[in-house]
Amino acid sequence: MKNRFAGPLGLVFLLSLILGAALLTGCSGGKKKVSDAGNTVPALRIGAMSSMDYLPFVVALEQGVYDSLGLKLEIVPFFSANDRDAALMAEQIDGTVTDYTGAMMQHAGGLPVKMVMKLNGLFSMMTAPGKDINSLAELKGKQIAVSNNTVIHYVTSQMLEQAGLMPQDIEIVDINKIPLRLEMLSAGQIDATLLPDPFATMGTSLHCVRIADTRGTGKINCTGLIFDEKAIAGKTESIRLLLEGYNRGVDFLRTHDNEAVKDLLNRYVKIPEALVPEVLRPEYEYAALPQTEDLHAAAKWLKERKLLPADYQPQNLIDGRFF
């Protein structure tokens, strides 16, 4: 009998099924706890899509750090940004891992959210097998797939600009779904696309070529953690403990390789175990506020595309009380 998961496109389809199944369960640690100060702190529920930027939270959760701090944390997985954002609006989660562009548009649209810290997201520019494209500059005249007006589109634009390419130098193709972009890339139907993990690592297994990533190309910072303002006001101590645990997770990741977190990469980021050695990790930093220049760069791009009001001030998105 023919294996319907055989071949590169089958692998992408299988990964999509695995990620979709993650919607059915959330991950939490411990029962209701008491903080070091002896006070009961409210539990937190944060949303996240499979990515590398929230791995320090995962490490702290799975190693019992949050139990020791007296915080009950649940990480709620999402496969769709729309579902994640709807859950935040409905107050089904307190906060979520997101990106600067999406958070600004939500904030400007009246959603009562604030960003409390930046995260270390990682995106990789991947080129199709056999295209012999080995640098960003060589993308001139090529087709690059993006999800229009999203963080993928923004980071792609920033990368190309840093490489000296203008918008008219490349052909943008709007393909919203990440699995479909990877399928088309591996089949050579597009020349390049920007991918987060687990899709970037899956791409390397399909002979796609990673020519650049956001760690080395001007270090593009574009992801962070937002909370509903009601949660910030009512769960201030819980969020403080969340960030403390994050820093302990960073400590662990700085001193341990991928093998030490193989199970977490598989369960949370959905990296197949065989591909764990190939995973690129962000340069994890301790919890900190987003840098002003990064916020203004994202806001400028959005305003140029008429996605933000001209008078929008990105610093109003930030709540700095935890630093």
PDB file of C-alpha atoms in Angstrom:
ATOM      1  CA  MET A   1       0.000   0.000   0.000  1.00  0.00           C
ATOM      2  CA  LYS A   2       1.292   3.443  -0.872  1.00  0.00           C
ATOM      3  CA  ASN A   3       2.255   5.564   2.147  1.00  0.00           C
ATOM      4  CA  ARG A   4       0.322   8.823   1.813  1.00  0.00           C
ATOM      5  CA  PHE A   5       2.867  10.604   4.014  1.00  0.00           C
ATOM      6  CA  ALA A   6       5.827   9.622   1.847  1.00  0.00           C
ATOM      7  CA  GLY A   7       7.793  12.318   0.040  1.00  0.00           C
ATOM      8  CA  PRO A   8       8.447  15.957   0.911  1.00  0.00           C
ATOM      9  CA  LEU A   9       4.898  17.227   0.469  1.00  0.00           C
ATOM     10  CA  GLY A  10       3.637  14.421   2.673  1.00  0.00           C
ATOM     11  CA  LEU A  11       6.030  15.508   5.403  1.00  0.00           C
ATOM     12  CA  VAL A  12       4.684  19.039   5.270  1.00  0.00           C
ATOM     13  CA  PHE A  13       1.108  17.720   5.407  1.00  0.00           C
ATOM     14  CA  LEU A  14       1.959  15.508   8.366  1.00  0.00           C
ATOM     15  CA  LEU A  15       3.535  18.432  10.195  1.00  0.00           C
ATOM     16  CA  SER A  16       0.360  20.443   9.601  1.00  0.00           C
ATOM     17  CA  LEU A  17      -1.708  17.653  11.161  1.00  0.00           C
ATOM     18  CA  ILE A  18       0.592  17.513  14.184  1.00  0.00           C
ATOM     19  CA  LEU A  19       0.394  21.268  14.673  1.00  0.00           C
ATOM     20  CA  GLY A  20      -3.362  21.210  14.268  1.00  0.00           C
ATOM     21  CA  ALA A  21      -3.684  18.504  16.904  1.00  0.00           C
ATOM     22  CA  ALA A  22      -1.903  20.794  19.350  1.00  0.00           C
ATOM     23  CA  LEU A  23      -5.061  22.896  19.450  1.00  0.00           C
ATOM     24  CA  LEU A  24      -6.810  20.184  21.396  1.00  0.00           C
ATOM     25  CA  THR A  25      -4.661  20.499  24.504  1.00  0.00           C
ATOM     26  CA  GLY A  26      -3.028  23.130  26.639  1.00  0.00           C
ATOM     27  CA  CYS A  27       0.015  22.689  28.850  1.00  0.00           C
ATOM     28  CA  SER A  28       0.040  23.756  32.463  1.00  0.00           C
ATOM     29  CA  GLY A  29       2.142  23.292  35.525  1.00  0.00           C
ATOM     30  CA  GLY A  30       1.021  22.514  39.036  1.00  0.00           C
ATOM     31  CA  LYS A  31      -2.038  23.462  41.041  1.00  0.00           C
ATOM     32  CA  LYS A  32      -2.825  26.892  42.486  1.00  0.00           C
ATOM     33  CA  LYS A  33       0.275  28.028  44.319  1.00  0.00           C
ATOM     34  CA  VAL A  34       1.507  30.602  46.785  1.00  0.00           C
ATOM     35  CA  SER A  35       4.239  33.090  45.917  1.00  0.00           C
ATOM     36  CA  ASP A  36       7.540  33.353  47.765  1.00  0.00           C
ATOM     37  CA  ALA A  37       5.991  36.184  49.757  1.00  0.00           C
ATOM     38  CA  GLY A  38       3.269  33.814  50.953  1.00  0.00           C
ATOM     39  CA  ASN A  39       0.491  35.411  48.938  1.00  0.00           C
ATOM     40  CA  THR A  40      -1.748  33.473  46.605  1.00  0.00           C
ATOM     41  CA  VAL A  41      -1.248  34.740  43.061  1.00  0.00           C
ATOM     42  CA  PRO A  42      -3.782  34.339  40.250  1.00  0.00           C
ATOM     43  CA  ALA A  43      -3.054  31.758  37.579  1.00  0.00           C
ATOM     44  CA  LEU A  44      -2.025  32.883  34.095  1.00  0.00           C
ATOM     45  CA  ARG A  45      -3.056  31.575  30.677  1.00  0.00           C
ATOM     46  CA  ILE A  46      -0.930  32.699  27.747  1.00  0.00           C
ATOM     47  CA  GLY A  47      -1.400  31.788  24.107  1.00  0.00           C
ATOM     48  CA  ALA A  48       1.340  30.804  21.693  1.00  0.00           C
ATOM     49  CA  MET A  49       1.771  29.396  18.230  1.00  0.00           C
ATOM     50  CA  SER A  50       4.614  26.954  17.606  1.00  0.00           C
ATOM     51  CA  SER A  51       7.769  29.060  17.566  1.00  0.00           C
ATOM     52  CA  MET A  52      11.173  29.352  19.201  1.00  0.00           C
ATOM     53  CA  ASP A  53      10.618  32.647  20.992  1.00  0.00           C
ATOM     54  CA  TYR A  54       8.598  31.323  23.929  1.00  0.00           C
ATOM     55  CA  LEU A  55      10.900  28.354  24.650  1.00  0.00           C
ATOM     56  CA  PRO A  56      12.275  29.905  27.896  1.00  0.00           C
ATOM     57  CA  PHE A  57       8.720  29.928  29.300  1.00  0.00           C
ATOM     58  CA  VAL A  58       8.376  26.264  28.333  1.00  0.00           C
ATOM     59  CA  VAL A  59      11.668  25.318  29.999  1.00  0.00           C
ATOM     60  CA  ALA A  60      10.644  27.077  33.208  1.00  0.00           C
ATOM     61  CA  LEU A  61       7.213  25.437  33.138  1.00  0.00           C
ATOM     62  CA  GLU A  62       8.473  21.912  32.502  1.00  0.00           C
ATOM     63  CA  GLN A  63      11.314  22.132  35.023  1.00  0.00           C
ATOM     64  CA  GLY A  64       8.967  23.191  37.801  1.00  0.00           C
ATOM     65  CA  VAL A  65      10.338  26.722  38.091  1.00  0.00           C
ATOM     66  CA  TYR A  66       6.873  28.241  38.102  1.00  0.00           C
ATOM     67  CA  ASP A  67       5.729  25.743  40.720  1.00  0.00           C
ATOM     68  CA  SER A  68       8.610  26.862  42.930  1.00  0.00           C
ATOM     69  CA  LEU A  69       7.682  30.506  42.349  1.00  0.00           C
ATOM     70  CA  GLY A  70       4.071  29.844  43.249  1.00  0.00           C
ATOM     71  CA  LEU A  71       2.606  30.544  39.822  1.00  0.00           C
ATOM     72  CA  LYS A  72       0.209  28.277  37.978  1.00  0.00           C
ATOM     73  CA  LEU A  73       0.893  28.837  34.282  1.00  0.00           C
ATOM     74  CA  GLU A  74      -0.972  27.370  31.339  1.00  0.00           C
ATOM     75  CA  ILE A  75       0.403  27.766  27.820  1.00  0.00           C
ATOM     76  CA  VAL A  76      -2.459  27.455  25.352  1.00  0.00           C
ATOM     77  CA  PRO A  77      -1.363  26.364  21.856  1.00  0.00           C
ATOM     78  CA  PHE A  78      -2.876  27.880  18.714  1.00  0.00           C
ATOM     79  CA  PHE A  79      -2.439  26.981  15.057  1.00  0.00           C
ATOM     80  CA  SER A  80      -4.205  30.079  13.751  1.00  0.00           C
ATOM     81  CA  ALA A  81      -3.316  33.687  14.578  1.00  0.00           C
ATOM     82  CA  ASN A  82      -6.985  34.582  14.110  1.00  0.00           C
ATOM     83  CA  ASP A  83      -8.045  31.992  16.693  1.00  0.00           C
ATOM     84  CA  ARG A  84      -5.339  33.190  19.079  1.00  0.00           C
ATOM     85  CA  ASP A  85      -6.379  36.828  18.738  1.00  0.00           C
ATOM     86  CA  ALA A  86     -10.064  35.945  19.115  1.00  0.00           C
ATOM     87  CA  ALA A  87      -9.275  34.105  22.358  1.00  0.00           C
ATOM     88  CA  LEU A  88      -7.482  37.187  23.672  1.00  0.00           C
ATOM     89  CA  MET A  89     -10.387  39.459  22.746  1.00  0.00           C
ATOM     90  CA  ALA A  90     -12.813  37.079  24.465  1.00  0.00           C
ATOM     91  CA  GLU A  91     -10.585  37.025  27.590  1.00  0.00           C
ATOM     92  CA  GLN A  92     -10.140  33.264  27.279  1.00  0.00           C
ATOM     93  CA  ILE A  93      -6.416  33.881  27.690  1.00  0.00           C
ATOM     94  CA  ASP A  94      -4.669  36.648  29.640  1.00  0.00           C
ATOM     95  CA  GLY A  95      -1.971  37.344  27.101  1.00  0.00           C
ATOM     96  CA  THR A  96      -0.166  35.934  24.123  1.00  0.00           C
ATOM     97  CA  VAL A  97       3.099  35.676  22.254  1.00  0.00           C
ATOM     98  CA  THR A  98       2.723  37.878  19.193  1.00  0.00           C
ATOM     99  CA  ASP A  99       4.607  40.239  16.896  1.00  0.00           C
ATOM    100  CA  TYR A 100       5.041  44.002  16.852  1.00  0.00           C
ATOM    101  CA  THR A 101       3.052  44.579  13.662  1.00  0.00           C
ATOM    102  CA  GLY A 102       0.026  42.578  14.755  1.00  0.00           C
ATOM    103  CA  ALA A 103       0.064  44.018  18.281  1.00  0.00           C
ATOM    104  CA  MET A 104       0.201  47.593  16.990  1.00  0.00           C
ATOM    105  CA  MET A 105      -2.705  47.087  14.617  1.00  0.00           C
ATOM    106  CA  GLN A 106      -4.781  45.526  17.405  1.00  0.00           C
ATOM    107  CA  HIS A 107      -3.860  48.313  19.819  1.00  0.00           C
ATOM    108  CA  ALA A 108      -4.603  51.036  17.275  1.00  0.00           C
ATOM    109  CA  GLY A 109      -7.931  49.334  16.589  1.00  0.00           C
ATOM    110  CA  GLY A 110      -8.977  49.710  20.211  1.00  0.00           C
ATOM    111  CA  LEU A 111      -8.029  46.356  21.744  1.00  0.00           C
ATOM    112  CA  PRO A 112      -6.990  47.093  25.367  1.00  0.00           C
ATOM    113  CA  VAL A 113      -3.593  45.376  25.329  1.00  0.00           C
ATOM    114  CA  LYS A 114      -0.069  46.299  26.350  1.00  0.00           C
ATOM    115  CA  MET A 115       3.271  44.729  25.494  1.00  0.00           C
ATOM    116  CA  VAL A 116       5.237  43.890  28.634  1.00  0.00           C
ATOM    117  CA  MET A 117       8.434  42.456  27.127  1.00  0.00           C
ATOM    118  CA  LYS A 118      10.177  41.671  23.885  1.00  0.00           C
ATOM    119  CA  LEU A 119      10.920  38.113  22.825  1.00  0.00           C
ATOM    120  CA  ASN A 120      13.680  36.630  20.706  1.00  0.00           C
ATOM    121  CA  GLY A 121      11.872  35.410  17.626  1.00  0.00           C
ATOM    122  CA  LEU A 122      13.766  33.768  14.789  1.00  0.00           C
ATOM    123  CA  PHE A 123      12.809  33.835  11.111  1.00  0.00           C
ATOM    124  CA  SER A 124      14.839  32.327   8.270  1.00  0.00           C
ATOM    125  CA  MET A 125      14.889  33.247   4.583  1.00  0.00           C
ATOM    126  CA  MET A 126      14.706  29.970   2.696  1.00  0.00           C
ATOM    127  CA  THR A 127      15.286  29.389  -1.010  1.00  0.00           C
ATOM    128  CA  ALA A 128      14.039  26.547  -3.191  1.00  0.00           C
ATOM    129  CA  PRO A 129      16.177  23.463  -3.909  1.00  0.00           C
ATOM    130  CA  GLY A 130      18.303  23.745  -7.022  1.00  0.00           C
ATOM    131  CA  LYS A 131      17.759  27.493  -7.503  1.00  0.00           C
ATOM    132  CA  ASP A 132      21.397  28.336  -6.703  1.00  0.00           C
ATOM    133  CA  ILE A 133      20.402  31.402  -4.672  1.00  0.00           C
ATOM    134  CA  ASN A 134      22.884  31.804  -1.842  1.00  0.00           C
ATOM    135  CA  SER A 135      22.471  35.382  -0.610  1.00  0.00           C
ATOM    136  CA  LEU A 136      19.775  37.995  -0.142  1.00  0.00           C
ATOM    137  CA  ALA A 137      21.272  40.101  -2.935  1.00  0.00           C
ATOM    138  CA  GLU A 138      20.719  37.202  -5.345  1.00  0.00           C
ATOM    139  CA  LEU A 139      16.963  37.441  -4.765  1.00  0.00           C
ATOM    140  CA  LYS A 140      16.789  40.363  -7.190  1.00  0.00           C
ATOM    141  CA  GLY A 141      14.197  39.566  -9.860  1.00  0.00           C
ATOM    142  CA  LYS A 142      12.948  36.500  -7.960  1.00  0.00           C
ATOM    143  CA  GLN A 143       9.535  35.502  -6.619  1.00  0.00           C
ATOM    144  CA  ILE A 144       9.256  35.732  -2.831  1.00  0.00           C
ATOM    145  CA  ALA A 145       6.135  34.450  -1.089  1.00  0.00           C
ATOM    146  CA  VAL A 146       4.784  36.288   1.949  1.00  0.00           C
ATOM    147  CA  SER A 147       1.591  36.511   3.937  1.00  0.00           C
ATOM    148  CA  ASN A 148       0.582  40.024   2.971  1.00  0.00           C
ATOM    149  CA  ASN A 149       0.674  42.762   5.650  1.00  0.00           C
ATOM    150  CA  THR A 150       1.916  40.420   8.384  1.00  0.00           C
ATOM    151  CA  VAL A 151       5.142  40.116  10.343  1.00  0.00           C
ATOM    152  CA  ILE A 152       6.419  37.780   7.601  1.00  0.00           C
ATOM    153  CA  HIS A 153       5.927  40.556   5.047  1.00  0.00           C
ATOM    154  CA  TYR A 154       7.514  43.134   7.366  1.00  0.00           C
ATOM    155  CA  VAL A 155      10.628  41.086   8.158  1.00  0.00           C
ATOM    156  CA  THR A 156      11.032  40.141   4.492  1.00  0.00           C
ATOM    157  CA  SER A 157      10.953  43.834   3.579  1.00  0.00           C
ATOM    158  CA  GLN A 158      13.501  44.685   6.286  1.00  0.00           C
ATOM    159  CA  MET A 159      15.853  41.914   5.200  1.00  0.00           C
ATOM    160  CA  LEU A 160      15.729  42.934   1.550  1.00  0.00           C
ATOM    161  CA  GLU A 161      16.231  46.595   2.412  1.00  0.00           C
ATOM    162  CA  GLN A 162      19.313  45.734   4.466  1.00  0.00           C
ATOM    163  CA  ALA A 163      20.614  43.827   1.430  1.00  0.00           C
ATOM    164  CA  GLY A 164      20.169  46.914  -0.751  1.00  0.00           C
ATOM    165  CA  LEU A 165      17.093  45.673  -2.633  1.00  0.00           C
ATOM    166  CA  MET A 166      14.092  47.877  -3.376  1.00  0.00           C
ATOM    167  CA  PRO A 167      10.453  46.655  -3.530  1.00  0.00           C
ATOM    168  CA  GLN A 168      10.516  46.869  -7.319  1.00  0.00           C
ATOM    169  CA  ASP A 169      13.543  44.561  -7.422  1.00  0.00           C
ATOM    170  CA  ILE A 170      11.545  41.485  -6.425  1.00  0.00           C
ATOM    171  CA  GLU A 171       8.132  39.950  -7.122  1.00  0.00           C
ATOM    172  CA  ILE A 172       5.989  39.503  -4.023  1.00  0.00           C
ATOM    173  CA  VAL A 173       3.519  36.599  -4.110  1.00  0.00           C
ATOM    174  CA  ASP A 174       0.788  36.578  -1.446  1.00  0.00           C
ATOM    175  CA  ILE A 175       0.400  33.084   0.047  1.00  0.00           C
ATOM    176  CA  ASN A 176      -1.148  33.205   3.491  1.00  0.00           C
ATOM    177  CA  LYS A 177      -0.678  29.676   4.847  1.00  0.00           C
ATOM    178  CA  ILE A 178       2.824  28.745   6.003  1.00  0.00           C
ATOM    179  CA  PRO A 179       2.518  25.009   5.158  1.00  0.00           C
ATOM    180  CA  LEU A 180       1.461  25.900   1.619  1.00  0.00           C
ATOM    181  CA  ARG A 181       4.418  28.276   1.223  1.00  0.00           C
ATOM    182  CA  LEU A 182       6.762  25.506   2.321  1.00  0.00           C
ATOM    183  CA  GLU A 183       5.154  23.008  -0.065  1.00  0.00           C
ATOM    184  CA  MET A 184       5.507  25.404  -2.986  1.00  0.00           C
ATOM    185  CA  LEU A 185       9.080  26.258  -1.998  1.00  0.00           C
ATOM    186  CA  SER A 186      10.168  22.625  -1.790  1.00  0.00           C
ATOM    187  CA  ALA A 187       8.543  21.991  -5.184  1.00  0.00           C
ATOM    188  CA  GLY A 188      10.358  24.954  -6.747  1.00  0.00           C
ATOM    189  CA  GLN A 189       7.123  26.801  -7.504  1.00  0.00           C
ATOM    190  CA  ILE A 190       8.425  29.908  -5.719  1.00  0.00           C
ATOM    191  CA  ASP A 191      12.008  31.065  -5.333  1.00  0.00           C
ATOM    192  CA  ALA A 192      12.069  32.023  -1.666  1.00  0.00           C
ATOM    193  CA  THR A 193      10.026  32.625   1.458  1.00  0.00           C
ATOM    194  CA  LEU A 194      10.553  33.603   5.087  1.00  0.00           C
ATOM    195  CA  LEU A 195       9.748  30.860   7.597  1.00  0.00           C
ATOM    196  CA  PRO A 196       9.712  30.449  11.383  1.00  0.00           C
ATOM    197  CA  ASP A 197      10.469  27.134  13.017  1.00  0.00           C
ATOM    198  CA  PRO A 198       9.357  24.388  12.846  1.00  0.00           C
ATOM    199  CA  PHE A 199       8.883  25.102   9.150  1.00  0.00           C
ATOM    200  CA  ALA A 200      12.396  26.447   8.524  1.00  0.00           C
ATOM    201  CA  THR A 201      13.980  23.298   9.941  1.00  0.00           C
ATOM    202  CA  MET A 202      11.521  21.155   7.999  1.00  0.00           C
ATOM    203  CA  GLY A 203      12.584  23.120   4.918  1.00  0.00           C
ATOM    204  CA  THR A 204      16.222  22.158   5.379  1.00  0.00           C
ATOM    205  CA  SER A 205      15.187  18.495   5.477  1.00  0.00           C
ATOM    206  CA  LEU A 206      13.463  19.066   2.122  1.00  0.00           C
ATOM    207  CA  HIS A 207      16.715  20.460   0.660  1.00  0.00           C
ATOM    208  CA  CYS A 208      15.633  24.100   0.839  1.00  0.00           C
ATOM    209  CA  VAL A 209      18.518  26.463   1.604  1.00  0.00           C
ATOM    210  CA  ARG A 210      18.661  28.854   4.558  1.00  0.00           C
ATOM    211  CA  ILE A 211      20.434  31.957   3.200  1.00  0.00           C
ATOM    212  CA  ALA A 212      19.824  34.385   6.081  1.00  0.00           C
ATOM    213  CA  ASP A 213      18.033  34.722   9.399  1.00  0.00           C
ATOM    214  CA  THR A 214      17.001  37.504  11.740  1.00  0.00           C
ATOM    215  CA  ARG A 215      19.896  36.866  14.114  1.00  0.00           C
ATOM    216  CA  GLY A 216      22.531  37.974  11.632  1.00  0.00           C
ATOM    217  CA  THR A 217      20.762  40.337   9.268  1.00  0.00           C
ATOM    218  CA  GLY A 218      20.758  43.505  11.335  1.00  0.00           C
ATOM    219  CA  LYS A 219      19.228  41.468  14.177  1.00  0.00           C
ATOM    220  CA  ILE A 220      15.594  42.222  13.396  1.00  0.00           C
ATOM    221  CA  ASN A 221      13.564  42.168  16.624  1.00  0.00           C
ATOM    222  CA  CYS A 222       9.856  41.806  16.007  1.00  0.00           C
ATOM    223  CA  THR A 223       8.130  39.596  18.607  1.00  0.00           C
ATOM    224  CA  GLY A 224       6.894  40.195  22.125  1.00  0.00           C
ATOM    225  CA  LEU A 225       4.427  39.290  24.849  1.00  0.00           C
ATOM    226  CA  ILE A 226       1.188  41.236  25.229  1.00  0.00           C
ATOM    227  CA  PHE A 227      -1.428  41.124  27.962  1.00  0.00           C
ATOM    228  CA  ASP A 228      -4.949  42.382  28.269  1.00  0.00           C
ATOM    229  CA  GLU A 229      -4.904  45.548  30.398  1.00  0.00           C
ATOM    230  CA  LYS A 230      -7.385  43.963  32.807  1.00  0.00           C
ATOM    231  CA  ALA A 231      -4.972  41.065  33.366  1.00  0.00           C
ATOM    232  CA  ILE A 232      -2.064  43.452  33.920  1.00  0.00           C
ATOM    233  CA  ALA A 233      -4.037  45.331  36.570  1.00  0.00           C
ATOM    234  CA  GLY A 234      -5.382  42.234  38.309  1.00  0.00           C
ATOM    235  CA  LYS A 235      -2.446  39.851  37.918  1.00  0.00           C
ATOM    236  CA  THR A 236       0.573  42.130  38.246  1.00  0.00           C
ATOM    237  CA  GLU A 237       2.464  39.847  40.622  1.00  0.00           C
ATOM    238  CA  SER A 238       1.700  36.811  38.467  1.00  0.00           C
ATOM    239  CA  ILE A 239       3.214  38.520  35.423  1.00  0.00           C
ATOM    240  CA  ARG A 240       6.259  39.540  37.445  1.00  0.00           C
ATOM    241  CA  LEU A 241       6.775  35.887  38.407  1.00  0.00           C
ATOM    242  CA  LEU A 242       6.233  34.863  34.788  1.00  0.00           C
ATOM    243  CA  LEU A 243       9.146  37.060  33.726  1.00  0.00           C
ATOM    244  CA  GLU A 244      11.315  35.817  36.591  1.00  0.00           C
ATOM    245  CA  GLY A 245      10.756  32.251  35.435  1.00  0.00           C
ATOM    246  CA  TYR A 246      11.502  33.289  31.856  1.00  0.00           C
ATOM    247  CA  ASN A 247      14.939  34.505  32.932  1.00  0.00           C
ATOM    248  CA  ARG A 248      15.668  31.178  34.608  1.00  0.00           C
ATOM    249  CA  GLY A 249      14.654  29.455  31.396  1.00  0.00           C
ATOM    250  CA  VAL A 250      17.100  31.665  29.509  1.00  0.00           C
ATOM    251  CA  ASP A 251      19.854  30.658  31.947  1.00  0.00           C
ATOM    252  CA  PHE A 252      19.197  26.998  31.180  1.00  0.00           C
ATOM    253  CA  LEU A 253      19.082  27.454  27.413  1.00  0.00           C
ATOM    254  CA  ARG A 254      22.337  29.391  27.413  1.00  0.00           C
ATOM    255  CA  THR A 255      24.154  26.464  28.987  1.00  0.00           C
ATOM    256  CA  HIS A 256      22.469  23.481  27.314  1.00  0.00           C
ATOM    257  CA  ASP A 257      22.309  22.319  23.709  1.00  0.00           C
ATOM    258  CA  ASN A 258      19.349  21.167  21.628  1.00  0.00           C
ATOM    259  CA  GLU A 259      19.678  17.597  22.858  1.00  0.00           C
ATOM    260  CA  ALA A 260      18.881  18.744  26.401  1.00  0.00           C
ATOM    261  CA  VAL A 261      15.560  20.206  25.259  1.00  0.00           C
ATOM    262  CA  LYS A 262      14.814  17.663  22.524  1.00  0.00           C
ATOM    263  CA  ASP A 263      11.516  16.616  24.062  1.00  0.00           C
ATOM    264  CA  LEU A 264      10.367  20.232  24.496  1.00  0.00           C
ATOM    265  CA  LEU A 265      11.287  21.137  20.927  1.00  0.00           C
ATOM    266  CA  ASN A 266       9.261  18.172  19.754  1.00  0.00           C
ATOM    267  CA  ARG A 267       6.200  18.691  21.952  1.00  0.00           C
ATOM    268  CA  TYR A 268       5.932  22.474  21.882  1.00  0.00           C
ATOM    269  CA  VAL A 269       7.657  23.636  18.689  1.00  0.00           C
ATOM    270  CA  LYS A 270       6.714  20.433  16.816  1.00  0.00           C
ATOM    271  CA  ILE A 271      10.241  19.758  15.574  1.00  0.00           C
ATOM    272  CA  PRO A 272      10.539  16.077  14.557  1.00  0.00           C
ATOM    273  CA  GLU A 273      13.101  14.447  16.844  1.00  0.00           C
ATOM    274  CA  ALA A 274      15.342  13.482  13.928  1.00  0.00           C
ATOM    275  CA  LEU A 275      15.652  17.162  12.977  1.00  0.00           C
ATOM    276  CA  VAL A 276      16.405  18.541  16.457  1.00  0.00           C
ATOM    277  CA  PRO A 277      20.176  18.788  15.778  1.00  0.00           C
ATOM    278  CA  GLU A 278      19.413  21.035  12.773  1.00  0.00           C
ATOM    279  CA  VAL A 279      17.383  23.591  14.731  1.00  0.00           C
ATOM    280  CA  LEU A 280      18.760  27.124  14.958  1.00  0.00           C
ATOM    281  CA  ARG A 281      18.073  28.758  18.292  1.00  0.00           C
ATOM    282  CA  PRO A 282      17.646  32.476  18.905  1.00  0.00           C
ATOM    283  CA  GLU A 283      20.220  34.265  21.023  1.00  0.00           C
ATOM    284  CA  TYR A 284      18.029  34.292  24.106  1.00  0.00           C
ATOM    285  CA  GLU A 285      18.224  37.440  26.209  1.00  0.00           C
ATOM    286  CA  TYR A 286      16.857  38.171  29.661  1.00  0.00           C
ATOM    287  CA  ALA A 287      13.413  39.749  29.811  1.00  0.00           C
ATOM    288  CA  ALA A 288      13.526  43.358  28.635  1.00  0.00           C
ATOM    289  CA  LEU A 289      11.351  45.982  26.999  1.00  0.00           C
ATOM    290  CA  PRO A 290      11.283  46.318  23.212  1.00  0.00           C
ATOM    291  CA  GLN A 291      13.802  48.787  21.852  1.00  0.00           C
ATOM    292  CA  THR A 292      12.361  52.094  20.699  1.00  0.00           C
ATOM    293  CA  GLU A 293      14.004  51.902  17.278  1.00  0.00           C
ATOM    294  CA  ASP A 294      12.494  48.462  16.618  1.00  0.00           C
ATOM    295  CA  LEU A 295       9.005  49.671  17.503  1.00  0.00           C
ATOM    296  CA  HIS A 296       9.335  52.758  15.335  1.00  0.00           C
ATOM    297  CA  ALA A 297      10.656  50.728  12.382  1.00  0.00           C
ATOM    298  CA  ALA A 298       7.620  48.445  12.519  1.00  0.00           C
ATOM    299  CA  ALA A 299       5.229  51.381  12.948  1.00  0.00           C
ATOM    300  CA  LYS A 300       6.813  53.233  10.025  1.00  0.00           C
ATOM    301  CA  TRP A 301       6.337  50.231   7.738  1.00  0.00           C
ATOM    302  CA  LEU A 302       2.703  49.844   8.805  1.00  0.00           C
ATOM    303  CA  LYS A 303       1.994  53.546   8.287  1.00  0.00           C
ATOM    304  CA  GLU A 304       3.519  53.446   4.814  1.00  0.00           C
ATOM    305  CA  ARG A 305       1.020  50.710   3.979  1.00  0.00           C
ATOM    306  CA  LYS A 306      -1.890  52.640   5.556  1.00  0.00           C
ATOM    307  CA  LEU A 307      -2.294  49.946   8.202  1.00  0.00           C
ATOM    308  CA  LEU A 308      -1.817  52.354  11.122  1.00  0.00           C
ATOM    309  CA  PRO A 309      -3.079  55.908  11.651  1.00  0.00           C
ATOM    310  CA  ALA A 310      -0.403  58.466  10.797  1.00  0.00           C
ATOM    311  CA  ASP A 311      -0.450  59.816  14.364  1.00  0.00           C
ATOM    312  CA  TYR A 312      -0.126  56.420  16.082  1.00  0.00           C
ATOM    313  CA  GLN A 313       2.597  56.423  18.759  1.00  0.00           C
ATOM    314  CA  PRO A 314       4.081  52.920  19.185  1.00  0.00           C
ATOM    315  CA  GLN A 315       5.451  53.677  22.649  1.00  0.00           C
ATOM    316  CA  ASN A 316       1.844  53.785  23.884  1.00  0.00           C
ATOM    317  CA  LEU A 317       1.707  50.028  23.332  1.00  0.00           C
ATOM    318  CA  ILE A 318       4.320  49.437  26.041  1.00  0.00           C
ATOM    319  CA  ASP A 319       3.766  48.871  29.768  1.00  0.00           C
ATOM    320  CA  GLY A 320       7.131  49.183  31.498  1.00  0.00           C
ATOM    321  CA  ARG A 321       6.090  48.543  35.088  1.00  0.00           C
ATOM    322  CA  PHE A 322       7.925  45.206  35.260  1.00  0.00           C
ATOM    323  CA  PHE A 323      11.362  46.742  34.636  1.00  0.00           C
TER     324      PHE A 323
END
